mmCIF file with all atom_site columns, C-alpha atoms in Angstrom:
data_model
loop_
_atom_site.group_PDB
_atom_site.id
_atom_site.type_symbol
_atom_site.label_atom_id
_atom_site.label_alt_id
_atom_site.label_comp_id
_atom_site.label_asym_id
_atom_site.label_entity_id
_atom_site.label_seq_id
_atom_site.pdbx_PDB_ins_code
_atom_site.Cartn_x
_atom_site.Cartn_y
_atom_site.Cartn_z
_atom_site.occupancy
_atom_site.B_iso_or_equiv
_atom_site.pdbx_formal_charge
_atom_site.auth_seq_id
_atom_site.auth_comp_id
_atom_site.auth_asym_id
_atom_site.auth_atom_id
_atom_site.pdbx_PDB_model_num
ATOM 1   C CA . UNK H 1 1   ? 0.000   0.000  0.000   1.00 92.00 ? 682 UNK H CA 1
ATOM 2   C CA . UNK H 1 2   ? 1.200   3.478  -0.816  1.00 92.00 ? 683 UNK H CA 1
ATOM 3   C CA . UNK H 1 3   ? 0.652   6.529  1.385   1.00 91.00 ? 684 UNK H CA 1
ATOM 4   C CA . UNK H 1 4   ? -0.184  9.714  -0.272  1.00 90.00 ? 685 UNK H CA 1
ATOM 5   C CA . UNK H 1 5   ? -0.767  13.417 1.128   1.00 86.00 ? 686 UNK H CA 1
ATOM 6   C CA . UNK H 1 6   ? -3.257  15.213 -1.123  1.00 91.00 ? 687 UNK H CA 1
ATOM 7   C CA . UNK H 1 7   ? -4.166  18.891 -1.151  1.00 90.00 ? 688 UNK H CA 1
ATOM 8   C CA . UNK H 1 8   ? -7.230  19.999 -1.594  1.00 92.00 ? 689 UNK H CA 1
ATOM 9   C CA . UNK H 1 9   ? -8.323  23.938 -2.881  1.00 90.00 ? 690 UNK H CA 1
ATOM 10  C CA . UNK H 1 10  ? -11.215 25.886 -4.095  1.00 92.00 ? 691 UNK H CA 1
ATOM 11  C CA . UNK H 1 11  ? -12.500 29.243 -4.503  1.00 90.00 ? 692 UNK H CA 1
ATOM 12  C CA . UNK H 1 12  ? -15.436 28.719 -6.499  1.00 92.00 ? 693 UNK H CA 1
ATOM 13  C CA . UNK H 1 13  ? -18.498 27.604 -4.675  1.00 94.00 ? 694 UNK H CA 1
ATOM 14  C CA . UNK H 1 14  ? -15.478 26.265 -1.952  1.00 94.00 ? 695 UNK H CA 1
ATOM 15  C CA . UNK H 1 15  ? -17.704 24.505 0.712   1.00 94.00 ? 696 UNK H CA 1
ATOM 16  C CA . UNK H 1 16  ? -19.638 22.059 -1.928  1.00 95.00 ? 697 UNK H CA 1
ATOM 17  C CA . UNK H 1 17  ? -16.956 21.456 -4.224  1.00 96.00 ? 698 UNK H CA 1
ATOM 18  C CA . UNK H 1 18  ? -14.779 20.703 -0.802  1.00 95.00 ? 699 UNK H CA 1
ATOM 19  C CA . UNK H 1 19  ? -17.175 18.643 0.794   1.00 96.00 ? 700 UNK H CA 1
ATOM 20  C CA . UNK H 1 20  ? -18.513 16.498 -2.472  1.00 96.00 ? 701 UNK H CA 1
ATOM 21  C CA . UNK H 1 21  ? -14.760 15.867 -3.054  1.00 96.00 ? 702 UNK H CA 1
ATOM 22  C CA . UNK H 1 22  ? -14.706 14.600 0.442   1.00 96.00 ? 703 UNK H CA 1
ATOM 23  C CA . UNK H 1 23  ? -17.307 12.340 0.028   1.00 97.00 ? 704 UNK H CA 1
ATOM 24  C CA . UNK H 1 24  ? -16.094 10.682 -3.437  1.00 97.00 ? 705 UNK H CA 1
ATOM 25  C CA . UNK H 1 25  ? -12.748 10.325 -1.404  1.00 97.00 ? 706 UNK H CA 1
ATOM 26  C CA . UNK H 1 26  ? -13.921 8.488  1.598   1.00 97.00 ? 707 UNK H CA 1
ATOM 27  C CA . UNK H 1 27  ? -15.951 6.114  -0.866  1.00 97.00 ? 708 UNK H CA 1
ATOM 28  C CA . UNK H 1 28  ? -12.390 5.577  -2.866  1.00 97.00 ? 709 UNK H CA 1
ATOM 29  C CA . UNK H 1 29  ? -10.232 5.357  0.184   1.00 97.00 ? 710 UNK H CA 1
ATOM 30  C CA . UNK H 1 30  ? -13.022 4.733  3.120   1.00 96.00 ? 711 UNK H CA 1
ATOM 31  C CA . UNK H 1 31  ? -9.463  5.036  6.102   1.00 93.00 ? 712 UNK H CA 1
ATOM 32  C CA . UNK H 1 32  ? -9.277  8.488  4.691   1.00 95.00 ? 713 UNK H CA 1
ATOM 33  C CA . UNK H 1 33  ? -8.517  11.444 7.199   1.00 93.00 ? 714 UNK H CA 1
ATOM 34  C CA . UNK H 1 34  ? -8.925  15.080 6.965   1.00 93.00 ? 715 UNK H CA 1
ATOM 35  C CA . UNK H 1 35  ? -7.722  18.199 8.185   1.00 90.00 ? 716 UNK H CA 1
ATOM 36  C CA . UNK H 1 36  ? -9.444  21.340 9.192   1.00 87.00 ? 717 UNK H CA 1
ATOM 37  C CA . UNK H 1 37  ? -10.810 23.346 6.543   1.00 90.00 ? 718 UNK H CA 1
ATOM 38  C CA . UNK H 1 38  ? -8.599  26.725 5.905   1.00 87.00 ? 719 UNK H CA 1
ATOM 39  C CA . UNK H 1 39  ? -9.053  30.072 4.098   1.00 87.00 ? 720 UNK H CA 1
ATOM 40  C CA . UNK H 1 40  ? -6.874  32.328 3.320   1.00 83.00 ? 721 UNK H CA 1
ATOM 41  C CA . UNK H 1 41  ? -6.518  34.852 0.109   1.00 81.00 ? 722 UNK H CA 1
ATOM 42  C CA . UNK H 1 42  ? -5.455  33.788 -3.237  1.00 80.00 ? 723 UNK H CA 1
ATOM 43  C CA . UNK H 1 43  ? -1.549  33.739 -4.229  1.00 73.00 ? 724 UNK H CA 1
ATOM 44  C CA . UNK H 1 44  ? -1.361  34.650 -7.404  1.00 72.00 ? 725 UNK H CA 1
ATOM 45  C CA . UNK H 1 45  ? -4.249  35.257 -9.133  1.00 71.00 ? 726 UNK H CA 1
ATOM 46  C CA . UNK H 1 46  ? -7.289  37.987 -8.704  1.00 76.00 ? 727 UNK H CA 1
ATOM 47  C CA . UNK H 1 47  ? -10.626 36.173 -7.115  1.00 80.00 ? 728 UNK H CA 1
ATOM 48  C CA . UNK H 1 48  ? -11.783 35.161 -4.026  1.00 89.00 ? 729 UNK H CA 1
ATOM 49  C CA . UNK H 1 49  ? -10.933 33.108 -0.994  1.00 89.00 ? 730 UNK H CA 1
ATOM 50  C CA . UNK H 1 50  ? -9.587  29.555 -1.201  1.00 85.00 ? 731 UNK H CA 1
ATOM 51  C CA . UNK H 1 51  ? -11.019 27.164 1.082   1.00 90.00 ? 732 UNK H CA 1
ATOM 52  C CA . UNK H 1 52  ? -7.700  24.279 1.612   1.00 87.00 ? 733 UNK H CA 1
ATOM 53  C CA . UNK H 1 53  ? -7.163  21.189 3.774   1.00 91.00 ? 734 UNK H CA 1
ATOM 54  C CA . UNK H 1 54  ? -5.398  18.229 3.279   1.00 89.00 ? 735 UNK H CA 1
ATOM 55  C CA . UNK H 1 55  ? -6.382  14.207 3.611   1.00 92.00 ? 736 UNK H CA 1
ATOM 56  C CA . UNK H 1 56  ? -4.401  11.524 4.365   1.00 90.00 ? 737 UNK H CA 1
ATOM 57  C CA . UNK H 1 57  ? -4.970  7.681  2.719   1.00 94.00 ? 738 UNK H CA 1
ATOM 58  C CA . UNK H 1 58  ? -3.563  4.824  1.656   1.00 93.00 ? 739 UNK H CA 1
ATOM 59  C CA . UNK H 1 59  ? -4.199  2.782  -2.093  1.00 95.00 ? 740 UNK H CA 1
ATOM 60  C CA . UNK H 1 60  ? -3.130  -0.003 -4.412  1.00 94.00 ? 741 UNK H CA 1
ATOM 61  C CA . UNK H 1 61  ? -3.428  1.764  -7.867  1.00 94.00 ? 742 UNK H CA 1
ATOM 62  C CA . UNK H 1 62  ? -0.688  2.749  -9.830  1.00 92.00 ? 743 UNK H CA 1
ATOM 63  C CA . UNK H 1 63  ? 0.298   6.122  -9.535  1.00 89.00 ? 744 UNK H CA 1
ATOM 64  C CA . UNK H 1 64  ? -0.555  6.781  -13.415 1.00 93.00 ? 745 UNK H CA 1
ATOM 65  C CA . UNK H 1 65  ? -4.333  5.805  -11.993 1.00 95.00 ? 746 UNK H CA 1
ATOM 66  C CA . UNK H 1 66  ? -4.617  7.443  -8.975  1.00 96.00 ? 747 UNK H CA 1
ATOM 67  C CA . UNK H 1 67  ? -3.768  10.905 -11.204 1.00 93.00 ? 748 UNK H CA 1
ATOM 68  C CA . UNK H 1 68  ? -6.353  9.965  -13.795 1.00 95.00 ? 749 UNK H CA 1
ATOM 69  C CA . UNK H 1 69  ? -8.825  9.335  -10.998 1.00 97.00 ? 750 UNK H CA 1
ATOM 70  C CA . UNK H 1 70  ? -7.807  12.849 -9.725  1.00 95.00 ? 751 UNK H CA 1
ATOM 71  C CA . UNK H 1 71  ? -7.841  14.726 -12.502 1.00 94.00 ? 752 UNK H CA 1
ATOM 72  C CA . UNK H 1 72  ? -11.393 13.163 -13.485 1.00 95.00 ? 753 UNK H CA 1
ATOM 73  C CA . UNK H 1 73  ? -12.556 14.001 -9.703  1.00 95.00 ? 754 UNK H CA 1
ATOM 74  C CA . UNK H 1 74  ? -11.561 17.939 -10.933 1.00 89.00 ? 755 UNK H CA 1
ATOM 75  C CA . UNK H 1 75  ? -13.281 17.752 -14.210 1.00 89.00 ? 756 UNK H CA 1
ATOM 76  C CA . UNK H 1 76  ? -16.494 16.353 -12.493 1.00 93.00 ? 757 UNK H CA 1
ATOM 77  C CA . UNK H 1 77  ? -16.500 19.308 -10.439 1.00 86.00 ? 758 UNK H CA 1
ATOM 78  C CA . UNK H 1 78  ? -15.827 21.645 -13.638 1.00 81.00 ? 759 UNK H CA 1
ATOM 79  C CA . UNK H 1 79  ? -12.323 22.433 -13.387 1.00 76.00 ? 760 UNK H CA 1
ATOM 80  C CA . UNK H 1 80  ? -10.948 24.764 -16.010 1.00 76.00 ? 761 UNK H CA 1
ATOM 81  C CA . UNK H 1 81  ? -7.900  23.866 -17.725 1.00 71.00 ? 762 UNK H CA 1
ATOM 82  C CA . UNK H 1 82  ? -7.981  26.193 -20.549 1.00 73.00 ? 763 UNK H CA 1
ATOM 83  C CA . UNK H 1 83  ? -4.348  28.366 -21.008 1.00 66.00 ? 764 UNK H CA 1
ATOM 84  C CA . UNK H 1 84  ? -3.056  29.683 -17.815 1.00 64.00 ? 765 UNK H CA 1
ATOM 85  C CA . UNK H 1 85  ? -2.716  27.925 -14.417 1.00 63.00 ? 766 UNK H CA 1
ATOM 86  C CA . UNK H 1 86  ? -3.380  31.043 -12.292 1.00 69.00 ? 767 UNK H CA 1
ATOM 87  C CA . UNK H 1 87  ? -6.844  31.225 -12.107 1.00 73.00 ? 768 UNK H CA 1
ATOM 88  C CA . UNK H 1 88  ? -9.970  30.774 -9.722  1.00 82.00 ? 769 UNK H CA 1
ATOM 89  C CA . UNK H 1 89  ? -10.950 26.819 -8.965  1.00 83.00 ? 770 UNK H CA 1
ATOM 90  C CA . UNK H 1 90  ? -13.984 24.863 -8.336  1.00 88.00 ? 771 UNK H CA 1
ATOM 91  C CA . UNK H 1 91  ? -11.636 22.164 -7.487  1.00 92.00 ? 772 UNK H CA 1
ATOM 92  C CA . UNK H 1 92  ? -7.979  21.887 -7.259  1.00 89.00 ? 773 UNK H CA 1
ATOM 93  C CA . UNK H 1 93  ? -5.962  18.295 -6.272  1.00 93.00 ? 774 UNK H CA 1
ATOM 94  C CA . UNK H 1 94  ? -2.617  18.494 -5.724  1.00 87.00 ? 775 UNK H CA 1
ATOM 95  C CA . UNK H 1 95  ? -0.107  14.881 -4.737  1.00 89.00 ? 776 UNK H CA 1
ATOM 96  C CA . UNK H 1 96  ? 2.197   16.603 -1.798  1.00 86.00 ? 777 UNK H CA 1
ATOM 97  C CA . UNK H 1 97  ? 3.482   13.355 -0.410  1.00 83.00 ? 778 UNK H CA 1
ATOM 98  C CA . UNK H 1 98  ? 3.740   9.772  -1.451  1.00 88.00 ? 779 UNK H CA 1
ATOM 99  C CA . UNK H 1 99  ? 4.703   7.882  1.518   1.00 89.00 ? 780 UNK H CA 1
ATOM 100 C CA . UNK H 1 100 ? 7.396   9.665  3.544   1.00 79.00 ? 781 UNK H CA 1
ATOM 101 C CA . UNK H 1 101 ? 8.285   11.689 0.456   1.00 80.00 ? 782 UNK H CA 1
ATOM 102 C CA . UNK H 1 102 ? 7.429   15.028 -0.697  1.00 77.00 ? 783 UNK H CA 1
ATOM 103 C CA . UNK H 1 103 ? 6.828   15.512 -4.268  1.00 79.00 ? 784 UNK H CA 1
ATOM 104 C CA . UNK H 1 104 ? 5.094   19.150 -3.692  1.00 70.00 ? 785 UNK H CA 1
ATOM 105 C CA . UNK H 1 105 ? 7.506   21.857 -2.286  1.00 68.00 ? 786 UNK H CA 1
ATOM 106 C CA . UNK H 1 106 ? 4.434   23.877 -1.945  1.00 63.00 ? 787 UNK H CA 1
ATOM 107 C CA . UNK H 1 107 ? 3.968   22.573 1.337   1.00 59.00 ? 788 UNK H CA 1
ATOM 108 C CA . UNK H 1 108 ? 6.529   24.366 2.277   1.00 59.00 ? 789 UNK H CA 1
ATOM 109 C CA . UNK H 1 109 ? 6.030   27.311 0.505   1.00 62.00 ? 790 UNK H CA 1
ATOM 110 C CA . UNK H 1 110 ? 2.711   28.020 1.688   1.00 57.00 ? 791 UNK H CA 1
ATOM 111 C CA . UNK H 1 111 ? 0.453   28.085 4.481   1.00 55.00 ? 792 UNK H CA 1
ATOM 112 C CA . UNK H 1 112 ? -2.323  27.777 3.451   1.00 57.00 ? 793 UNK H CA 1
ATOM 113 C CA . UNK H 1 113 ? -0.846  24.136 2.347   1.00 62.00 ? 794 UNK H CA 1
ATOM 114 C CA . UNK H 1 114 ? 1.685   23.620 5.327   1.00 58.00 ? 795 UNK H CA 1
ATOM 115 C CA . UNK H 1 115 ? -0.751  24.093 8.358   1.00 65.00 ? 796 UNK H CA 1
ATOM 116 C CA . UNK H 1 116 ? -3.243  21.611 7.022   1.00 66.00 ? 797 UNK H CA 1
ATOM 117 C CA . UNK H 1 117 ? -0.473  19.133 6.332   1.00 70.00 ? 798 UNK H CA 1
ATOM 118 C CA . UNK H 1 118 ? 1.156   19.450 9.305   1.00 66.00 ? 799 UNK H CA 1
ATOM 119 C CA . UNK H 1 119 ? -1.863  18.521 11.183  1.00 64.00 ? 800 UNK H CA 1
ATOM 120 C CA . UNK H 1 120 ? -1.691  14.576 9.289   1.00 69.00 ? 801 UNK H CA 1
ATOM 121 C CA . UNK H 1 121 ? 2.025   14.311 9.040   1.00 71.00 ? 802 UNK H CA 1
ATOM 122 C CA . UNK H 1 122 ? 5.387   15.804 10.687  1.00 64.00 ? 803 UNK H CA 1
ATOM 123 C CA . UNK H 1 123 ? 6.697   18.567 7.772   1.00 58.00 ? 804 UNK H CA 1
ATOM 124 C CA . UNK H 1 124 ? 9.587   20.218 9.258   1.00 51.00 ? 805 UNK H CA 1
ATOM 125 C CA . UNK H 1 125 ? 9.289   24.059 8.164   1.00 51.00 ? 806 UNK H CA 1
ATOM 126 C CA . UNK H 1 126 ? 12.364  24.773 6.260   1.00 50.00 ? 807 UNK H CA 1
ATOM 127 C CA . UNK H 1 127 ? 13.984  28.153 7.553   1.00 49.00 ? 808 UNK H CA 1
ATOM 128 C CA . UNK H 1 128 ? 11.981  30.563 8.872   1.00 46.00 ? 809 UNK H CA 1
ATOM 129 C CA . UNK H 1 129 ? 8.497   30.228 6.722   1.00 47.00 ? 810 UNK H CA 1
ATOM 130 C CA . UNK H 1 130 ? 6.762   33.243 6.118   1.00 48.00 ? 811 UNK H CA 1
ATOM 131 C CA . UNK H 1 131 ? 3.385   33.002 5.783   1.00 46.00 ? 812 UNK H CA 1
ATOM 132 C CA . UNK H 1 132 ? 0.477   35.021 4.486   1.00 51.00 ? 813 UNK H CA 1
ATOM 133 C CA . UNK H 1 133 ? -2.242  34.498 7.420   1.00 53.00 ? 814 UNK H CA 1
ATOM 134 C CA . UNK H 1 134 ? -4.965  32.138 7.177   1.00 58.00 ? 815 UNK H CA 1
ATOM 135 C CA . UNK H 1 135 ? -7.694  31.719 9.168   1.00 64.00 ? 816 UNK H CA 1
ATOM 136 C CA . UNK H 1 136 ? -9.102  27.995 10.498  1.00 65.00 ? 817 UNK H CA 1
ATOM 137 C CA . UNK H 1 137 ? -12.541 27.564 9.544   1.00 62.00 ? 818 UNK H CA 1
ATOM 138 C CA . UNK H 1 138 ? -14.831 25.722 12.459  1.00 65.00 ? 819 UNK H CA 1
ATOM 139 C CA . UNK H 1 139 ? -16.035 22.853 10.246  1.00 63.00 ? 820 UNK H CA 1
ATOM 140 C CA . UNK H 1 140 ? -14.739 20.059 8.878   1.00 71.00 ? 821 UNK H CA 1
ATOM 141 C CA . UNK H 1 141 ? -14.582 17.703 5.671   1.00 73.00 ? 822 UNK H CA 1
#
């Protein structure tokens, strides 16, 4: 079994797309856990607030399948991927760990990514992070 760390980001209609991404996640991976819910602004692009948190499972599929069944769970939910990556999301899926390694420096990078990861696995900060605030939302996927 392989261990993955997924992020998990929206600022289009955040708390459905969030919590219907939830829900076809804990019927692919049903030991799937979740941290808080976060907002904070969006880096890099003009729009609104991202909603972001983080799950933790395990799976047998090759990687190749798990991204195809990722990238299908974004286009379900009306993902754009038309020119240009900086944009608002409906749903954005993003592989920052497979089992103790990190394949997404954005955790790092970001809080918005680091604080919600750091909750389901130990991410040392590298240096002294600077992040942009965020604020913890008081519900949860």
């Amino acid at each position: 079994m392989t261990q993955v760390l997924l992020g998990l980001g929206s600022n289009i209609n955040p708390e459905t797309h969030l919590k219907d991404a939830a829900k076809a996640l804990k019927t692919k991976f049903p030991t799937v856990k979740f941290s808080s819910v976060y907002k904070s602004a969006a880096v890099g692009m003009d729009g609104d607030d991202f909603l972001n948190a983080c799950c933790l499972f395990e799976h047998d599929l090759a990687q190749a399948e798990l991204l195809v069944w990722l990238k299908a769970l974004e286009d379900k939910h009306g993902r754009d991927r038309s020119e240009g990556s900086w944009k608002p999301r409906t749903l954005d899926l993003d592989i920052l760990m497979v089992d103790e390694n990190i394949v997404d420096d954005d955790v790092y990078k970001y809080g918005h990514v680091y604080l919600p990861a750091s909750e389901l696995v130990t991410c040392a900060s590298k240096g002294e992070a600077q992040f942009a605030p965020i604020q913890q939302m008081k519900w949860k996927l």
